[in-house]
Amino acid sequence: MAFASSASAADVSACLITKTDTNPFFVKMKEGASAKAKELGITLKAYAGKVDGDNESQVAAIESCIADQAKGILLVPSDSKAIVDSVKKARDAGILVIALDTPLDPIDAADSTFATDNFKAGELIGSWAKATLGDKAKDAHIAYMDLNPSQPTVDVLRDQGFMTGFGIDTKDVNKIGDEDDARNVCHDVTNGNEEGGRKAMENCLTKDPGINVVYTINEPAAAGAFEALKAVGNEKNVLIVSVDGGCPGVKNVAEGVIGATSQQYPLLMAAMGIEAIKKFADTGEKPKPTEGKTFFDTGATLITDKPAAGVDSIDTKDGLAKCWG
């Protein structure tokens, strides 16, 4: 009787662990992972935190994956520092761990990272906002709708990328909130959802009613911020920018709720993650980063119907053809 030298597809199992199972970004990610797993004959189990920032549920999920002897874990960490010890335990058990979207801190705590260049995504919307405002950029009053107090890497990268694009000195580029530029008038957290965006915007308006630029970690937070501005009759005087590129967000760009957003591709990064687990199971080979980067870059594109000189973008018609959710 002959035996295959590599694991057969039927023997390969994988885990997908996301921050939540309700955000359209993670729904699409699960869709991409599930479809590719079915195609390759891999058994996939999906886990998620109860809310964004729920590290305990993700730790428990990793324990389950270790117990199941999964060959690989695709992880979108809620707390990119706190989860590192659990990831080490999985890797020590011979499991390939790939971070999706949000790098671990440090990034090499995972075997690989498949992600948007989140700093570049932030830089794109910062550059667009600066170019759109023109001379008024030097007198901007900017509010930041960030993610959560633990400052996961995706939060820091997008926030600091925006500042860099806008021409603001970030001081420590690995930390939110240490800047001394007078144009930064408020930072608050949203947990990446609409209600959080609304409350954070209300808090910031209390600090400075003259806010005229709003950076948001994602499009649900942007939608909430818009509702808070609309409630005080100020929605037409404020430029909102965001990151994600989900279909609701791109539609909000088309409708003028959001001025511009950086689109990323969750289905692609999850599908590629499953392919990498299969290759690792078959050959033991781990994925390599994009040349010149510490991660595999799955791309980001600026979406706006008001293009700005010097900033590459596509319009919402093209954005809707590539959106998710």
Short mmCIF file of C-alpha atoms in Angstrom, two decimals:
data_model
loop_
_atom_site.label_atom_id
_atom_site.label_comp_id
_atom_site.label_asym_id
_atom_site.label_seq_id
_atom_site.Cartn_x
_atom_site.Cartn_y
_atom_site.Cartn_z
CA MET A 1 0.00 0.00 0.00
CA ALA A 2 1.34 3.43 -0.96
CA PHE A 3 1.02 6.43 1.31
CA ALA A 4 1.03 10.06 0.20
CA SER A 5 4.03 12.00 1.46
CA SER A 6 1.92 15.09 2.22
CA ALA A 7 -1.33 15.55 4.10
CA SER A 8 -4.38 14.85 2.00
CA ALA A 9 -6.97 17.59 1.71
CA ALA A 10 -9.37 15.54 3.85
CA ASP A 11 -6.84 15.61 6.68
CA VAL A 12 -6.30 19.38 6.58
CA SER A 13 -8.31 21.63 8.87
CA ALA A 14 -8.06 25.37 9.32
CA CYS A 15 -9.51 28.07 11.55
CA LEU A 16 -10.66 31.58 10.78
CA ILE A 17 -10.82 33.90 13.81
CA THR A 18 -12.22 37.39 13.21
CA LYS A 19 -12.94 40.34 15.51
CA THR A 20 -16.72 39.96 15.11
CA ASP A 21 -19.10 38.07 12.84
CA THR A 22 -21.35 41.08 12.10
CA ASN A 23 -19.08 43.65 10.45
CA PRO A 24 -19.52 43.28 6.65
CA PHE A 25 -15.75 43.21 6.24
CA PHE A 26 -15.47 40.05 8.33
CA VAL A 27 -18.59 38.54 6.77
CA LYS A 28 -16.93 38.86 3.37
CA MET A 29 -13.68 37.51 4.76
CA LYS A 30 -15.51 34.41 6.03
CA GLU A 31 -17.16 34.04 2.63
CA GLY A 32 -13.78 34.09 0.88
CA ALA A 33 -12.21 31.62 3.31
CA SER A 34 -15.20 29.26 3.18
CA ALA A 35 -15.35 29.20 -0.63
CA LYS A 36 -11.64 28.54 -1.00
CA ALA A 37 -11.68 25.89 1.74
CA LYS A 38 -14.52 24.09 -0.02
CA GLU A 39 -12.66 24.30 -3.32
CA LEU A 40 -9.51 22.81 -1.80
CA GLY A 41 -11.29 20.24 0.38
CA ILE A 42 -10.17 21.82 3.64
CA THR A 43 -12.29 21.63 6.81
CA LEU A 44 -12.81 25.20 8.09
CA LYS A 45 -14.06 26.30 11.48
CA ALA A 46 -14.91 29.98 11.99
CA TYR A 47 -14.78 31.86 15.29
CA ALA A 48 -15.35 35.51 16.24
CA GLY A 49 -15.26 37.81 19.22
CA LYS A 50 -18.51 39.11 20.68
CA VAL A 51 -17.48 42.71 19.99
CA ASP A 52 -14.44 44.44 18.53
CA GLY A 53 -11.77 44.28 21.22
CA ASP A 54 -12.89 40.93 22.67
CA ASN A 55 -9.50 39.31 23.17
CA GLU A 56 -10.74 36.59 25.55
CA SER A 57 -12.98 34.97 22.92
CA GLN A 58 -10.10 34.94 20.46
CA VAL A 59 -7.79 33.30 23.02
CA ALA A 60 -10.44 30.61 23.59
CA ALA A 61 -10.77 30.13 19.83
CA ILE A 62 -7.03 29.56 19.44
CA GLU A 63 -7.15 26.98 22.25
CA SER A 64 -9.92 25.16 20.35
CA CYS A 65 -7.88 25.22 17.13
CA ILE A 66 -4.87 23.77 18.93
CA ALA A 67 -7.03 21.03 20.45
CA ASP A 68 -8.45 20.25 16.99
CA GLN A 69 -4.90 19.99 15.58
CA ALA A 70 -5.66 22.56 12.90
CA LYS A 71 -2.95 22.95 10.27
CA GLY A 72 -3.40 26.71 10.06
CA ILE A 73 -5.11 29.68 11.69
CA LEU A 74 -6.19 32.85 9.94
CA LEU A 75 -6.45 35.52 12.64
CA VAL A 76 -7.76 39.08 12.66
CA PRO A 77 -6.57 40.11 16.14
CA SER A 78 -8.75 42.33 18.30
CA ASP A 79 -5.78 43.16 20.51
CA SER A 80 -2.62 42.76 18.47
CA LYS A 81 -0.37 42.70 21.57
CA ALA A 82 -2.44 40.70 24.05
CA ILE A 83 -2.99 37.78 21.68
CA VAL A 84 0.72 37.19 21.01
CA ASP A 85 1.26 34.60 23.77
CA SER A 86 -1.66 32.51 22.46
CA VAL A 87 -0.30 32.74 18.92
CA LYS A 88 3.11 31.54 20.14
CA LYS A 89 1.41 28.55 21.76
CA ALA A 90 -0.26 27.68 18.44
CA ARG A 91 2.96 28.06 16.47
CA ASP A 92 4.82 25.94 19.01
CA ALA A 93 2.22 23.25 18.29
CA GLY A 94 3.21 23.33 14.61
CA ILE A 95 0.27 25.44 13.41
CA LEU A 96 0.81 28.04 10.68
CA VAL A 97 -0.60 31.36 11.94
CA ILE A 98 -1.39 34.06 9.40
CA ALA A 99 -2.61 37.46 10.56
CA LEU A 100 -5.23 38.96 8.26
CA ASP A 101 -5.80 42.73 7.92
CA THR A 102 -4.34 43.62 11.35
CA PRO A 103 -0.65 42.81 11.95
CA LEU A 104 0.37 41.44 15.31
CA ASP A 105 2.61 43.55 17.52
CA PRO A 106 5.37 42.64 16.82
CA ILE A 107 4.49 41.68 13.26
CA ASP A 108 6.80 38.66 13.28
CA ALA A 109 4.78 37.09 16.12
CA ALA A 110 2.77 35.52 13.27
CA ASP A 111 4.26 33.36 10.54
CA SER A 112 2.93 35.79 7.94
CA THR A 113 0.54 38.71 7.48
CA PHE A 114 -1.85 39.15 4.57
CA ALA A 115 -3.18 42.68 4.68
CA THR A 116 -3.92 45.96 3.08
CA ASP A 117 -1.05 48.37 3.50
CA ASN A 118 -3.08 50.13 6.18
CA PHE A 119 -0.59 52.97 6.51
CA LYS A 120 -0.85 53.56 2.75
CA ALA A 121 -4.66 53.38 2.94
CA GLY A 122 -4.61 56.12 5.57
CA GLU A 123 -2.05 58.12 3.63
CA LEU A 124 -4.27 58.07 0.54
CA ILE A 125 -7.26 59.61 2.32
CA GLY A 126 -5.00 62.09 4.13
CA SER A 127 -3.42 63.21 0.86
CA TRP A 128 -6.83 63.49 -0.77
CA ALA A 129 -8.23 65.56 2.11
CA LYS A 130 -5.24 67.91 2.05
CA ALA A 131 -5.42 68.35 -1.74
CA THR A 132 -9.19 68.88 -1.62
CA LEU A 133 -8.96 71.57 1.07
CA GLY A 134 -6.06 73.35 -0.64
CA ASP A 135 -4.98 76.44 1.31
CA LYS A 136 -7.65 75.75 3.94
CA ALA A 137 -5.75 72.62 5.04
CA LYS A 138 -3.39 74.71 7.15
CA ASP A 139 -6.33 75.88 9.31
CA ALA A 140 -8.20 72.56 9.51
CA HIS A 141 -9.90 71.36 12.69
CA ILE A 142 -9.56 67.57 12.55
CA ALA A 143 -11.40 64.95 14.60
CA TYR A 144 -10.24 61.33 14.66
CA MET A 145 -12.74 58.50 15.01
CA ASP A 146 -10.33 55.71 16.02
CA LEU A 147 -11.00 52.09 16.96
CA ASN A 148 -10.43 51.31 20.64
CA PRO A 149 -8.17 52.28 23.56
CA SER A 150 -5.77 49.35 23.07
CA GLN A 151 -4.65 50.91 19.76
CA PRO A 152 -4.41 47.73 17.66
CA THR A 153 -1.95 47.98 14.80
CA VAL A 154 -4.60 48.53 12.12
CA ASP A 155 -5.89 51.50 14.15
CA VAL A 156 -2.45 53.05 14.52
CA LEU A 157 -1.42 52.48 10.91
CA ARG A 158 -4.52 54.08 9.37
CA ASP A 159 -4.55 57.00 11.81
CA GLN A 160 -0.86 57.78 11.42
CA GLY A 161 -1.04 57.22 7.67
CA PHE A 162 -3.78 59.83 7.42
CA MET A 163 -1.67 62.34 9.34
CA THR A 164 1.32 61.69 7.12
CA GLY A 165 -0.77 62.22 4.00
CA PHE A 166 -2.24 65.40 5.45
CA GLY A 167 1.19 66.75 6.39
CA ILE A 168 0.99 66.38 10.16
CA ASP A 169 4.04 65.36 12.21
CA THR A 170 3.13 62.04 13.82
CA LYS A 171 5.91 62.20 16.44
CA ASP A 172 5.97 58.49 17.39
CA VAL A 173 4.41 56.83 14.33
CA ASN A 174 3.59 53.77 16.45
CA LYS A 175 1.34 55.67 18.83
CA ILE A 176 -1.93 57.60 18.51
CA GLY A 177 -2.36 60.86 20.38
CA ASP A 178 1.16 62.14 21.08
CA GLU A 179 1.08 64.70 18.25
CA ASP A 180 1.22 68.42 19.01
CA ASP A 181 -0.21 69.83 15.76
CA ALA A 182 -2.94 72.34 16.68
CA ARG A 183 -5.10 71.07 13.81
CA ASN A 184 -5.71 67.83 15.72
CA VAL A 185 -8.56 68.87 17.98
CA CYS A 186 -10.03 65.56 19.10
CA HIS A 187 -9.39 61.82 19.28
CA ASP A 188 -12.13 59.41 20.35
CA VAL A 189 -12.87 55.71 19.88
CA THR A 190 -15.77 54.07 18.04
CA ASN A 191 -15.31 50.29 18.32
CA GLY A 192 -15.63 50.36 14.54
CA ASN A 193 -19.43 50.64 14.53
CA GLU A 194 -22.06 53.25 13.69
CA GLU A 195 -23.26 53.92 17.22
CA GLY A 196 -19.68 54.34 18.39
CA GLY A 197 -19.03 56.78 15.54
CA ARG A 198 -22.07 58.83 16.47
CA LYS A 199 -21.11 59.06 20.15
CA ALA A 200 -17.47 59.85 19.40
CA MET A 201 -18.49 62.60 16.99
CA GLU A 202 -20.84 64.08 19.57
CA ASN A 203 -18.00 64.09 22.11
CA CYS A 204 -15.64 65.79 19.67
CA LEU A 205 -18.20 68.44 18.70
CA THR A 206 -18.51 69.29 22.39
CA LYS A 207 -14.76 69.91 22.46
CA ASP A 208 -14.69 71.88 19.19
CA PRO A 209 -17.88 72.80 17.28
CA GLY A 210 -15.65 74.08 14.45
CA ILE A 211 -14.48 70.65 13.31
CA ASN A 212 -14.34 70.56 9.50
CA VAL A 213 -12.38 67.34 8.78
CA VAL A 214 -13.20 63.90 10.19
CA TYR A 215 -10.94 60.86 9.82
CA THR A 216 -12.70 57.57 10.54
CA ILE A 217 -11.21 54.11 11.12
CA ASN A 218 -13.91 52.53 8.94
CA GLU A 219 -17.16 53.28 7.12
CA PRO A 220 -19.64 52.25 9.84
CA ALA A 221 -17.91 54.75 12.13
CA ALA A 222 -18.11 57.33 9.31
CA ALA A 223 -21.86 56.76 8.94
CA GLY A 224 -22.34 57.35 12.65
CA ALA A 225 -20.21 60.50 12.60
CA PHE A 226 -22.29 61.83 9.70
CA GLU A 227 -25.52 61.29 11.65
CA ALA A 228 -24.12 63.27 14.60
CA LEU A 229 -23.11 66.11 12.28
CA LYS A 230 -26.50 66.01 10.56
CA ALA A 231 -28.25 66.26 13.93
CA VAL A 232 -26.65 69.68 14.48
CA GLY A 233 -27.08 70.80 10.86
CA ASN A 234 -23.37 70.72 10.09
CA GLU A 235 -23.06 67.75 7.73
CA LYS A 236 -22.44 69.89 4.62
CA ASN A 237 -19.53 71.77 6.17
CA VAL A 238 -17.39 68.78 7.16
CA LEU A 239 -15.14 66.57 5.03
CA ILE A 240 -15.32 62.90 6.11
CA VAL A 241 -12.79 60.31 4.96
CA SER A 242 -12.60 56.63 5.73
CA VAL A 243 -11.12 53.20 4.97
CA ASP A 244 -12.71 49.87 3.94
CA GLY A 245 -14.49 50.06 0.58
CA GLY A 246 -17.54 48.00 1.51
CA CYS A 247 -20.59 48.44 -0.71
CA PRO A 248 -22.51 50.56 1.89
CA GLY A 249 -19.43 52.76 2.31
CA VAL A 250 -18.90 53.23 -1.43
CA LYS A 251 -22.59 54.12 -1.76
CA ASN A 252 -22.08 56.69 0.99
CA VAL A 253 -19.25 58.17 -1.07
CA ALA A 254 -21.57 58.35 -4.09
CA GLU A 255 -24.20 60.07 -1.95
CA GLY A 256 -21.76 62.59 -0.48
CA VAL A 257 -21.81 61.24 3.08
CA ILE A 258 -18.13 60.30 2.80
CA GLY A 259 -15.77 62.33 0.62
CA ALA A 260 -13.34 59.50 -0.11
CA THR A 261 -12.50 56.03 1.17
CA SER A 262 -9.62 53.60 0.69
CA GLN A 263 -10.92 50.26 -0.54
CA GLN A 264 -9.41 47.00 0.66
CA TYR A 265 -10.13 43.43 -0.35
CA PRO A 266 -11.05 41.05 2.52
CA LEU A 267 -12.31 38.19 0.35
CA LEU A 268 -8.98 38.08 -1.47
CA MET A 269 -6.83 38.11 1.67
CA ALA A 270 -8.86 35.32 3.30
CA ALA A 271 -8.89 33.15 0.16
CA MET A 272 -5.15 33.57 -0.23
CA GLY A 273 -4.72 32.67 3.43
CA ILE A 274 -6.49 29.35 2.90
CA GLU A 275 -4.33 28.66 -0.15
CA ALA A 276 -1.24 29.31 1.97
CA ILE A 277 -2.42 26.87 4.64
CA LYS A 278 -2.98 24.21 1.99
CA LYS A 279 0.50 24.79 0.56
CA PHE A 280 2.01 24.61 4.05
CA ALA A 281 0.17 21.34 4.68
CA ASP A 282 1.44 19.88 1.41
CA THR A 283 5.01 21.15 1.37
CA GLY A 284 5.86 22.78 4.70
CA GLU A 285 6.51 26.05 2.85
CA LYS A 286 5.43 29.27 4.53
CA PRO A 287 4.22 32.33 2.59
CA LYS A 288 6.66 35.11 1.77
CA PRO A 289 6.00 38.86 2.11
CA THR A 290 5.71 41.30 -0.77
CA GLU A 291 9.17 42.44 -1.84
CA GLY A 292 10.33 45.38 0.24
CA LYS A 293 7.61 44.92 2.89
CA THR A 294 7.17 42.91 6.08
CA PHE A 295 3.77 41.52 4.95
CA PHE A 296 1.95 40.36 1.83
CA ASP A 297 0.18 43.43 0.44
CA THR A 298 -3.32 42.68 -0.87
CA GLY A 299 -3.86 46.20 -2.22
CA ALA A 300 -5.77 49.42 -1.52
CA THR A 301 -7.49 51.84 -3.90
CA LEU A 302 -8.84 55.34 -3.25
CA ILE A 303 -12.55 55.70 -4.11
CA THR A 304 -14.01 59.17 -4.72
CA ASP A 305 -16.16 61.04 -7.20
CA LYS A 306 -14.13 64.19 -6.57
CA PRO A 307 -10.60 63.33 -7.72
CA ALA A 308 -7.75 65.48 -6.43
CA ALA A 309 -4.62 66.42 -8.32
CA GLY A 310 -1.69 64.15 -7.55
CA VAL A 311 -3.75 61.47 -5.79
CA ASP A 312 -4.61 58.34 -7.79
CA SER A 313 -8.24 57.25 -7.45
CA ILE A 314 -11.18 55.52 -9.12
CA ASP A 315 -14.81 56.65 -9.06
CA THR A 316 -17.70 55.05 -7.17
CA LYS A 317 -18.95 53.24 -10.27
CA ASP A 318 -15.69 51.31 -10.44
CA GLY A 319 -15.61 51.05 -6.64
CA LEU A 320 -19.07 49.45 -6.55
CA ALA A 321 -17.90 46.84 -9.03
CA LYS A 322 -15.16 45.80 -6.56
CA CYS A 323 -16.92 46.33 -3.23
CA TRP A 324 -18.09 43.81 -0.64
CA GLY A 325 -20.83 43.57 1.97
#
